[in-house]
Amino acid sequence: MAIQDRLERVWTALRMPDHHKLDMAIKYSSDEYTVKLNQAIDSWEQATDLILKREQIMSKLEVFERLASDPNRFFEKGQRGSSVKRLEEAKVRSHFYKKLDKIDELVKDSVTVVQDKFQDVISFEGRPYLNKMAWDRTEMLYWLQEQRRTETLQQTINNLPEPLPLPANYLNPGFAM
């Protein structure tokens, strides 16, 4: 595969903003870095592949947590509300977290190689990936909770009774009830 195609694949996979692409293209077209380009792309591709695997696990965890972290499940009748179900959820969550912990180490090592060897910061959607890794589990749960809160507020608003009509002359200065 041509160097340009390889770079485009990495940039697309990491959803890299245009200004980051431009910075990288300028850097690796300089005399100092042109000789390191093939080696740099190899390292970027390795890190990108690991990042994509990690993001896939995070996506599956989010799908799981969408139901498993919903506090309303405690009040449901039947199996979904049972303590047996909580134990199953804990096992599944533990499985995801173990997989993430394993791949996190590989990702950190790979991203650190790129940083140390080529002075590049690998980002995902424009956010430095090591920073994203440090916060994305917490952020995912926060945004799921916010989404549930927003949905609950919207349901509450939709279920409010119609307001009583005001008298026609209510806004007149001399109106007295």
N, CA, C and O of each residue as an XYZ file, in Angstrom:
708
protein
N       0.849     -1.172      0.000
C       0.000      0.000      0.000
C       0.899      1.242      0.000
O       1.920      1.266      0.688
N       0.531      2.251     -0.754
C       1.311      3.476     -0.853
C       1.288      4.239      0.478
O       0.351      4.113      1.266
N       2.331      5.025      0.705
C       2.456      5.781      1.957
C       1.242      6.681      2.170
O       0.695      6.732      3.272
N       0.819      7.390      1.129
C      -0.335      8.285      1.247
C      -1.592      7.505      1.652
O      -2.369      7.967      2.488
N      -1.785      6.337      1.064
C      -2.953      5.509      1.400
C      -2.897      5.043      2.855
O      -3.912      5.005      3.550
N      -1.710      4.696      3.291
C      -1.545      4.258      4.682
C      -1.856      5.410      5.649
O      -2.540      5.228      6.657
N      -1.340      6.593      5.316
C      -1.628      7.761      6.163
C      -3.121      8.055      6.193
O      -3.686      8.307      7.256
N      -3.752      8.022      5.039
C      -5.195      8.289      4.960
C      -5.986      7.279      5.789
O      -6.961      7.639      6.448
N      -5.565      6.027      5.755
C      -6.236      4.985      6.532
C      -6.137      5.299      8.026
O      -7.125      5.201      8.753
N      -4.943      5.676      8.476
C      -4.739      6.026      9.888
C      -5.582      7.243     10.251
O      -6.280      7.240     11.265
N      -5.516      8.275      9.429
C      -6.246      9.514      9.710
C      -7.750      9.266      9.776
O      -8.436      9.791     10.653
N      -8.254      8.468      8.847
C      -9.687      8.166      8.828
C     -10.083      7.340     10.050
O     -11.092      7.617     10.699
N      -9.290      6.338     10.350
C      -9.610      5.461     11.485
C      -9.618      6.233     12.805
O     -10.437      5.963     13.684
N      -8.707      7.191     12.938
C      -8.624      7.976     14.177
C      -9.515      9.221     14.148
O      -9.545     10.006     15.095
N     -10.239      9.379     13.037
C     -11.145     10.536     12.871
C     -10.386     11.835     13.154
O     -10.842     12.699     13.903
N      -9.238     11.937     12.540
C      -8.325     13.044     12.788
C      -8.826     14.328     12.118
O      -9.183     14.315     10.940
N      -8.852     15.431     12.866
C      -9.262     16.714     12.274
C      -8.268     17.159     11.187
O      -7.098     16.779     11.205
N      -8.751     17.952     10.266
C      -7.926     18.400      9.142
C      -6.656     19.105      9.583
O      -5.598     18.892      8.990
N      -6.735     19.942     10.611
C      -5.534     20.677     11.031
C      -4.463     19.738     11.595
O      -3.272     20.024     11.470
N      -4.866     18.626     12.213
C      -3.887     17.630     12.674
C      -3.250     16.909     11.477
O      -2.050     16.637     11.477
N      -4.057     16.607     10.468
C      -3.524     15.976      9.262
C      -2.494     16.885      8.596
O      -1.418     16.448      8.189
N      -2.856     18.154      8.498
C      -1.968     19.117      7.867
C      -0.657     19.246      8.642
O       0.422     19.262      8.049
N      -0.755     19.336      9.968
C       0.454     19.415     10.798
C       1.351     18.205     10.578
O       2.570     18.338     10.467
N       0.746     17.035     10.517
C       1.524     15.804     10.335
C       2.153     15.766      8.938
O       3.315     15.389      8.787
N       1.389     16.155      7.929
C       1.918     16.169      6.560
C       3.094     17.133      6.445
O       4.092     16.814      5.799
N       2.991     18.293      7.057
C       4.082     19.273      7.024
C       5.302     18.723      7.757
O       6.426     18.818      7.265
N       5.073     18.154      8.925
C       6.181     17.623      9.720
C       6.946     16.550      8.942
O       8.173     16.601      8.852
N       6.224     15.586      8.383
C       6.884     14.456      7.735
C       7.354     14.760      6.313
O       7.936     13.899      5.653
N       7.107     15.970      5.846
C       7.692     16.367      4.559
C       8.999     17.138      4.774
O       9.686     17.474      3.809
N       9.345     17.419      6.038
C      10.611     18.093      6.341
C      11.771     17.106      6.224
O      11.588     15.895      6.356
N      12.963     17.640      5.976
C      14.156     16.796      5.802
C      14.408     15.902      7.012
O      14.788     14.740      6.866
N      14.195     16.447      8.200
C      14.482     15.693      9.424
C      13.599     14.457      9.565
O      14.060     13.414     10.028
N      12.333     14.570      9.169
C      11.382     13.482      9.412
C      11.055     12.624      8.190
O      10.483     11.544      8.344
N      11.395     13.065      7.003
C      11.102     12.277      5.804
C      11.735     10.892      5.884
O      11.131      9.903      5.468
N      12.946     10.826      6.418
C      13.637      9.537      6.519
C      12.988      8.614      7.555
O      13.188      7.399      7.526
N      12.218      9.197      8.460
C      11.566      8.403      9.506
C      10.116      8.048      9.158
O       9.440      7.371      9.933
N       9.641      8.502      8.000
C       8.221      8.376      7.665
C       7.724      6.938      7.674
O       6.699      6.652      8.293
N       8.421      6.026      7.006
C       7.960      4.626      6.959
C       7.889      4.011      8.352
O       6.920      3.336      8.698
N       8.919      4.253      9.138
C       8.950      3.721     10.506
C       7.838      4.360     11.347
O       7.195      3.687     12.154
N       7.621      5.650     11.153
C       6.561      6.349     11.891
C       5.188      5.788     11.529
O       4.359      5.547     12.406
N       4.955      5.584     10.255
C       3.654      5.049      9.823
C       3.445      3.649     10.382
O       2.338      3.306     10.798
N       4.496      2.842     10.396
C       4.381      1.504     10.992
C       3.912      1.612     12.449
O       3.007      0.895     12.877
N       4.538      2.509     13.191
C       4.180      2.686     14.610
C       2.774      3.247     14.754
O       2.018      2.813     15.624
N       2.415      4.208     13.907
C       1.065      4.773     13.943
C       0.023      3.698     13.624
O      -1.023      3.636     14.271
N       0.302      2.858     12.638
C      -0.653      1.805     12.268
C      -0.841      0.809     13.405
O      -1.959      0.376     13.681
N       0.248      0.450     14.055
C       0.142     -0.480     15.177
C      -0.707      0.132     16.297
O      -1.595     -0.524     16.841
N      -0.430      1.375     16.630
C      -1.200      2.050     17.680
C      -2.664      2.198     17.266
O      -3.565      2.004     18.081
N      -2.895      2.538     16.014
C      -4.269      2.719     15.515
C      -5.056      1.421     15.604
O      -6.213      1.428     16.025
N      -4.453      0.322     15.218
C      -5.147     -0.968     15.294
C      -5.549     -1.298     16.728
O      -6.653     -1.784     16.970
N      -4.653     -1.035     17.677
C      -4.970     -1.287     19.089
C      -6.058     -0.339     19.586
O      -6.956     -0.748     20.322
N      -5.977      0.908     19.188
C      -6.994      1.895     19.580
C      -8.365      1.475     19.063
O      -9.356      1.560     19.788
N      -8.424      1.027     17.825
C      -9.711      0.603     17.265
C     -10.271     -0.617     17.996
O     -11.481     -0.720     18.199
N      -9.402     -1.531     18.386
C      -9.855     -2.681     19.180
C     -10.404     -2.210     20.518
O     -11.437     -2.695     20.980
N      -9.711     -1.267     21.135
C     -10.166     -0.734     22.424
C     -11.505     -0.005     22.273
O     -12.400     -0.162     23.104
N     -11.635      0.783     21.220
C     -12.884      1.511     20.985
C     -14.045      0.550     20.745
O     -15.180      0.832     21.131
N     -13.762     -0.571     20.116
C     -14.799     -1.577     19.897
C     -15.269     -2.157     21.234
O     -16.466     -2.342     21.449
N     -14.327     -2.439     22.120
C     -14.688     -2.939     23.455
C     -15.482     -1.876     24.206
O     -16.475     -2.189     24.863
N     -15.046     -0.615     24.111
C     -15.774      0.469     24.781
C     -17.203      0.590     24.252
O     -18.131      0.847     25.019
N     -17.377      0.407     22.960
C     -18.726      0.480     22.377
C     -19.619     -0.633     22.919
O     -20.786     -0.407     23.239
N     -19.059     -1.826     23.017
C     -19.832     -2.946     23.569
C     -20.150     -2.712     25.043
O     -21.244     -3.035     25.505
N     -19.189     -2.147     25.780
C     -19.430     -1.829     27.185
C     -20.540     -0.784     27.317
O     -21.377     -0.876     28.215
N     -20.549      0.195     26.437
C     -21.591      1.223     26.486
C     -22.973      0.619     26.238
O     -23.936      0.965     26.923
N     -23.069     -0.270     25.272
C     -24.351     -0.939     25.000
C     -24.797     -1.699     26.246
O     -25.961     -1.630     26.641
N     -23.872     -2.418     26.856
C     -24.181     -3.164     28.081
C     -24.611     -2.219     29.203
O     -25.629     -2.446     29.856
N     -23.826     -1.155     29.424
C     -24.105     -0.235     30.539
C     -25.392      0.557     30.343
O     -25.993      1.013     31.316
N     -25.812      0.721     29.111
C     -27.064      1.445     28.860
C     -28.212      0.809     29.651
O     -29.092      1.515     30.145
N     -28.204     -0.506     29.770
C     -29.218     -1.208     30.562
C     -28.730     -1.501     31.980
O     -29.467     -1.321     32.949
N     -27.494     -1.949     32.090
C     -26.993     -2.443     33.374
C     -26.733     -1.343     34.396
O     -26.656     -1.628     35.591
N     -26.597     -0.092     33.957
C     -26.382      0.980     34.929
C     -27.644      1.803     35.153
O     -27.608      2.827     35.837
N     -28.745      1.365     34.588
C     -30.014      2.071     34.756
C     -30.581      1.779     36.141
O     -30.916      0.632     36.435
N     -30.696      2.797     36.998
C     -31.188      2.547     38.351
C     -32.637      2.045     38.396
O     -33.042      1.439     39.388
N     -33.401      2.280     37.369
C     -34.793      1.822     37.349
C     -34.902      0.304     37.336
O     -35.952     -0.240     37.680
N     -33.839     -0.387     36.947
C     -33.884     -1.847     36.889
C     -34.075     -2.458     38.276
O     -34.563     -3.582     38.393
N     -33.695     -1.729     39.330
C     -33.862     -2.234     40.692
C     -35.333     -2.355     41.087
O     -35.679     -3.111     41.996
N     -36.186     -1.614     40.405
C     -37.598     -1.573     40.778
C     -38.467     -2.421     39.867
O     -39.689     -2.437     40.008
N     -37.849     -3.117     38.944
C     -38.611     -3.958     38.025
C     -38.894     -5.310     38.658
O     -38.122     -5.815     39.474
N     -40.007     -5.871     38.263
C     -40.382     -7.196     38.758
C     -39.823     -8.248     37.807
O     -39.477     -7.961     36.661
N     -39.746     -9.463     38.313
C     -39.260    -10.555     37.478
C     -37.744    -10.640     37.485
O     -37.072    -10.096     38.361
N     -37.231    -11.332     36.493
C     -35.792    -11.608     36.459
C     -34.954    -10.348     36.337
O     -33.909    -10.254     36.981
N     -35.373     -9.364     35.527
C     -34.582     -8.148     35.316
C     -34.359     -7.392     36.614
O     -33.366     -6.674     36.735
N     -35.236     -7.526     37.574
C     -35.085     -6.832     38.846
C     -34.453     -7.684     39.940
O     -34.345     -7.227     41.078
N     -34.039     -8.891     39.633
C     -33.571     -9.820     40.665
C     -32.094     -9.633     41.004
O     -31.321     -9.060     40.235
N     -31.735    -10.134     42.173
C     -30.331    -10.101     42.598
C     -29.474    -11.022     41.742
O     -28.278    -10.780     41.574
N     -30.073    -12.069     41.202
C     -29.352    -12.968     40.309
C     -28.904    -12.182     39.063
O     -27.795    -12.366     38.562
N     -29.777    -11.319     38.589
C     -29.456    -10.491     37.419
C     -28.311     -9.530     37.757
O     -27.457     -9.268     36.910
N     -28.287     -9.005     38.984
C     -27.192     -8.100     39.397
C     -25.848     -8.840     39.389
O     -24.821     -8.277     39.007
N     -25.871    -10.103     39.814
C     -24.644    -10.903     39.790
C     -24.180    -11.153     38.357
O     -22.986    -11.080     38.066
N     -25.115    -11.444     37.473
C     -24.774    -11.633     36.063
C     -24.179    -10.353     35.483
O     -23.182    -10.399     34.763
N     -24.790     -9.213     35.797
C     -24.276     -7.927     35.325
C     -22.856     -7.692     35.830
O     -21.996     -7.221     35.087
N     -22.618     -8.019     37.090
C     -21.286     -7.829     37.674
C     -20.249     -8.683     36.954
O     -19.124     -8.234     36.731
N     -20.615     -9.902     36.592
C     -19.689    -10.784     35.862
C     -19.383    -10.220     34.476
O     -18.230    -10.195     34.048
N     -20.422     -9.769     33.784
C     -20.227     -9.215     32.446
C     -19.375     -7.946     32.520
O     -18.453     -7.766     31.725
N     -19.684     -7.077     33.467
C     -18.921     -5.842     33.651
C     -17.462     -6.162     33.947
O     -16.561     -5.532     33.394
N     -17.231     -7.134     34.813
C     -15.871     -7.544     35.160
C     -15.134     -8.055     33.926
O     -13.955     -7.757     33.734
N     -15.817     -8.810     33.109
C     -15.229     -9.329     31.868
C     -14.790     -8.168     30.962
O     -13.670     -8.170     30.452
N     -15.666     -7.186     30.764
C     -15.324     -6.025     29.935
C     -14.134     -5.266     30.525
O     -13.213     -4.891     29.800
N     -14.155     -5.041     31.831
C     -13.087     -4.270     32.467
C     -11.743     -5.002     32.383
O     -10.704     -4.365     32.213
N     -11.758     -6.320     32.499
C     -10.511     -7.078     32.349
C      -9.968     -6.953     30.930
O      -8.768     -6.761     30.733
N     -10.857     -7.061     29.942
C     -10.433     -6.911     28.555
C      -9.869     -5.508     28.317
O      -8.851     -5.342     27.645
N     -10.540     -4.512     28.872
C     -10.057     -3.133     28.715
C      -8.713     -2.929     29.398
O      -7.823     -2.284     28.843
N      -8.563     -3.476     30.600
C      -7.290     -3.328     31.318
C      -6.138     -3.928     30.523
O      -5.049     -3.357     30.474
N      -6.376     -5.076     29.901
C      -5.326     -5.722     29.100
C      -4.959     -4.879     27.886
O      -3.782     -4.640     27.617
N      -5.971     -4.434     27.162
C      -5.673     -3.682     25.945
C      -5.164     -2.279     26.275
O      -4.400     -1.699     25.504
N      -5.585     -1.735     27.415
C      -5.089     -0.415     27.821
C      -3.570     -0.393     27.916
O      -2.929      0.565     27.484
N      -3.002     -1.439     28.477
C      -1.543     -1.505     28.600
C      -0.877     -1.535     27.234
O       0.123     -0.854     27.005
N      -1.438     -2.328     26.328
C      -0.882     -2.410     24.973
C      -0.996     -1.064     24.249
O      -0.062     -0.626     23.578
N      -2.152     -0.421     24.395
C      -2.358      0.882     23.758
C      -1.387      1.905     24.329
O      -0.746      2.642     23.579
N      -1.274      1.953     25.662
C      -0.359      2.917     26.286
C       1.064      2.719     25.793
O       1.753      3.686     25.467
N       1.502      1.481     25.737
C       2.861      1.196     25.258
C       3.040      1.671     23.817
O       4.036      2.313     23.484
N       2.077      1.353     22.979
C       2.168      1.689     21.561
C       2.112      3.203     21.333
O       2.884      3.743     20.541
N       1.216      3.870     22.016
C       1.096      5.332     21.889
C       2.349      6.017     22.439
O       2.814      7.011     21.881
N       2.885      5.490     23.518
C       4.091      6.055     24.115
C       5.294      5.908     23.182
O       6.143      6.798     23.129
N       5.378      4.808     22.453
C       6.456      4.627     21.476
C       6.390      5.742     20.430
O       7.411      6.339     20.087
N       5.199      6.014     19.933
C       5.031      7.068     18.921
C       5.415      8.424     19.510
O       6.059      9.234     18.843
N       5.022      8.667     20.752
C       5.360      9.946     21.386
C       6.863     10.076     21.597
O       7.453     11.105     21.268
N       7.476      9.041     22.140
C       8.899      9.109     22.475
C       9.795      9.096     21.238
O      10.783      9.828     21.168
N       9.447      8.271     20.281
C      10.309      8.069     19.116
C      10.135      9.156     18.046
O      11.095      9.544     17.380
N       8.885      9.643     17.891
C       8.598     10.576     16.793
C       8.026     11.918     17.266
O       7.740     12.793     16.448
N       7.862     12.080     18.575
C       7.306     13.307     19.153
C       5.921     13.636     18.575
O       5.592     14.804     18.368
N       5.119     12.606     18.320
C       3.745     12.755     17.835
C       2.780     12.405     18.959
O       3.021     11.491     19.749
N       1.699     13.139     19.013
C       0.638     12.836     19.970
C      -0.502     12.197     19.190
O      -1.103     12.829     18.321
N      -0.789     10.954     19.504
C      -1.895     10.260     18.831
C      -3.201     10.698     19.484
O      -3.359     10.679     20.705
N      -4.123     11.089     18.619
C      -5.422     11.537     19.117
C      -6.523     10.736     18.426
O      -6.319     10.125     17.377
N      -7.689     10.764     19.052
C      -8.880     10.142     18.488
C      -9.956     11.207     18.502
O     -10.295     11.740     19.558
N     -10.494     11.521     17.331
C     -11.463     12.603     17.186
C     -10.885     13.914     17.719
O     -11.611     14.745     18.266
N      -9.588     14.090     17.556
C      -8.927     15.326     17.959
C      -8.519     15.401     19.413
O      -7.936     16.400     19.834
N      -8.806     14.388     20.183
C      -8.489     14.377     21.611
C      -7.304     13.457     21.871
O      -7.329     12.300     21.450
N      -6.262     13.941     22.556
C      -5.118     13.069     22.845
C      -5.595     11.756     23.479
O      -6.338     11.758     24.460
N      -5.152     10.641     22.899
C      -5.753      9.354     23.270
C      -5.448      8.928     24.697
O      -6.307      8.338     25.352
N      -4.263      9.205     25.192
C      -3.974      8.812     26.581
C      -4.885      9.560     27.543
O      -5.306      9.003     28.557
N      -5.190     10.806     27.236
C      -6.138     11.570     28.052
C      -7.535     10.981     27.940
O      -8.241     10.845     28.939
N      -7.929     10.633     26.726
C      -9.250     10.020     26.505
C      -9.376      8.729     27.301
O     -10.396      8.480     27.944
N      -8.325      7.909     27.251
C      -8.352      6.638     27.972
C      -8.547      6.841     29.475
O      -9.236      6.060     30.131
N      -7.940      7.887     30.007
C      -8.013      8.126     31.442
C      -9.434      8.460     31.897
O      -9.788      8.228     33.053
N     -10.244      9.002     30.993
C     -11.558      9.498     31.395
C     -12.749      8.846     30.725
O     -13.875      9.044     31.179
N     -12.552      8.074     29.663
C     -13.719      7.685     28.870
C     -14.687      6.732     29.560
O     -15.878      6.765     29.254
N     -14.236      5.899     30.462
C     -15.189      5.028     31.179
C     -16.111      5.875     32.055
O     -17.328      5.689     32.062
N     -15.513      6.799     32.786
C     -16.288      7.686     33.659
C     -17.219      8.565     32.838
O     -18.389      8.732     33.181
N     -16.697      9.125     31.753
C     -17.514      9.989     30.899
C     -18.678      9.231     30.272
O     -19.782      9.763     30.156
N     -18.429      7.997     29.872
C     -19.488      7.188     29.279
C     -20.644      7.029     30.272
O     -21.804      7.228     29.912
N     -20.329      6.674     31.510
C     -21.380      6.496     32.520
C     -22.086      7.820     32.818
O     -23.301      7.856     33.013
N     -21.315      8.898     32.851
C     -21.909     10.218     33.090
C     -22.905     10.560     31.988
O     -24.027     10.978     32.275
N     -22.501     10.383     30.717
C     -23.388     10.747     29.616
C     -24.592      9.817     29.513
O     -25.668     10.249     29.098
N     -24.431      8.566     29.881
C     -25.601      7.676     29.931
C     -26.593      8.162     30.988
O     -27.804      8.170     30.763
N     -26.061      8.567     32.143
C     -26.926      9.085     33.206
C     -27.604     10.380     32.763
O     -28.794     10.570     33.011
N     -26.870     11.260     32.119
C     -27.449     12.518     31.632
C     -28.532     12.252     30.588
O     -29.562     12.925     30.560
N     -28.286     11.275     29.740
C     -29.278     10.929     28.731
C     -30.565     10.416     29.392
O     -31.667     10.788     28.987
N     -30.419      9.566     30.404
C     -31.593      9.070     31.133
C     -32.310     10.210     31.844
O     -33.540     10.257     31.867
N     -31.539     11.132     32.427
C     -32.130     12.271     33.131
C     -32.919     13.138     32.156
O     -34.029     13.571     32.467
N     -32.352     13.394     30.982
C     -33.030     14.196     29.969
C     -34.314     13.513     29.512
O     -35.347     14.166     29.364
N     -34.254     12.212     29.290
C     -35.446     11.466     28.873
C     -36.527     11.521     29.948
O     -37.708     11.670     29.637
N     -36.126     11.401     31.209
C     -37.087     11.459     32.313
C     -37.734     12.840     32.400
O     -38.946     12.954     32.586
N     -36.924     13.882     32.266
C     -37.477     15.242     32.286
C     -38.450     15.450     31.131
O     -39.507     16.057     31.305
N     -38.093     14.949     29.959
C     -38.973     15.099     28.805
C     -40.289     14.349     29.018
O     -41.352     14.855     28.661
N     -40.225     13.150     29.597
C     -41.454     12.399     29.886
C     -42.307     13.148     30.902
O     -43.531     13.191     30.777
N     -41.665     13.737     31.905
C     -42.390     14.499     32.921
C     -43.087     15.696     32.289
O     -44.250     15.975     32.578
N     -42.367     16.397     31.426
C     -42.957     17.557     30.747
C     -44.121     17.118     29.869
O     -45.162     17.775     29.844
N     -43.954     16.023     29.158
C     -45.016     15.527     28.274
C     -46.253     15.085     29.053
O     -47.358     15.102     28.509
N     -46.088     14.693     30.308
C     -47.211     14.208     31.113
C     -47.858     15.293     31.975
O     -48.808     15.016     32.708
N     -47.356     16.516     31.895
C     -47.968     17.599     32.676
C     -49.366     17.892     32.138
O     -49.606     17.812     30.933
N     -50.284     18.232     33.040
C     -51.631     18.570     32.560
C     -51.583     19.904     31.793
O     -50.671     20.712     31.969
N     -52.572     20.095     30.958
C     -52.664     21.346     30.209
C     -52.854     22.497     31.196
O     -53.602     22.355     32.164
N     -52.195     23.629     30.974
C     -52.374     24.765     31.881
C     -53.793     25.332     31.763
O     -54.425     25.267     30.709
N     -54.262     25.878     32.861
C     -55.584     26.504     32.857
C     -55.534     27.770     32.018
O     -54.546     28.504     32.058
N     -56.566     28.026     31.277
C     -56.564     29.248     30.468
C     -56.653     30.477     31.369
O     -57.340     30.457     32.390
N     -55.963     31.533     30.989
C     -56.013     32.789     31.732
C     -57.178     33.619     31.212
O     -57.536     33.521     30.038
N     -57.765     34.426     32.066
C     -58.833     35.315     31.589
C     -58.296     36.228     30.481
O     -57.115     36.578     30.471
N     -59.161     36.601     29.567
C     -58.757     37.387     28.399
C     -58.110     38.715     28.792
O     -57.187     39.167     28.115
N     -58.574     39.347     29.869
C     -58.051     40.654     30.247
C     -56.960     40.565     31.324
O     -56.673     41.560     31.989
N     -56.362     39.410     31.498
C     -55.349     39.170     32.555
C     -54.163     40.111     32.438
O     -53.615     40.523     33.460
N     -53.753     40.459     31.246
C     -52.573     41.289     31.060
C     -52.881     42.785     31.145
O     -51.958     43.598     31.082
N     -54.145     43.167     31.285
C     -54.504     44.575     31.430
C     -54.062     45.077     32.794
O     -54.190     44.358     33.785
N     -53.538     46.309     32.863
C     -53.036     46.836     34.131
C     -54.099     46.930     35.234
O     -53.760     46.827     36.413
N     -55.320     47.116     34.894
C     -56.357     47.278     35.911
C     -57.041     45.998     36.314
O     -58.022     46.032     37.056
N     -56.547     44.863     35.843
C     -57.188     43.575     36.117
C     -57.045     43.217     37.589
O     -55.954     43.310     38.152
N     -58.132     42.813     38.205
C     -58.120     42.359     39.593
C     -58.870     41.029     39.647
O     -59.902     40.856     38.999
N     -58.343     40.114     40.416
C     -58.995     38.797     40.517
C     -60.005     38.788     41.591
O     -60.653     37.766     41.820
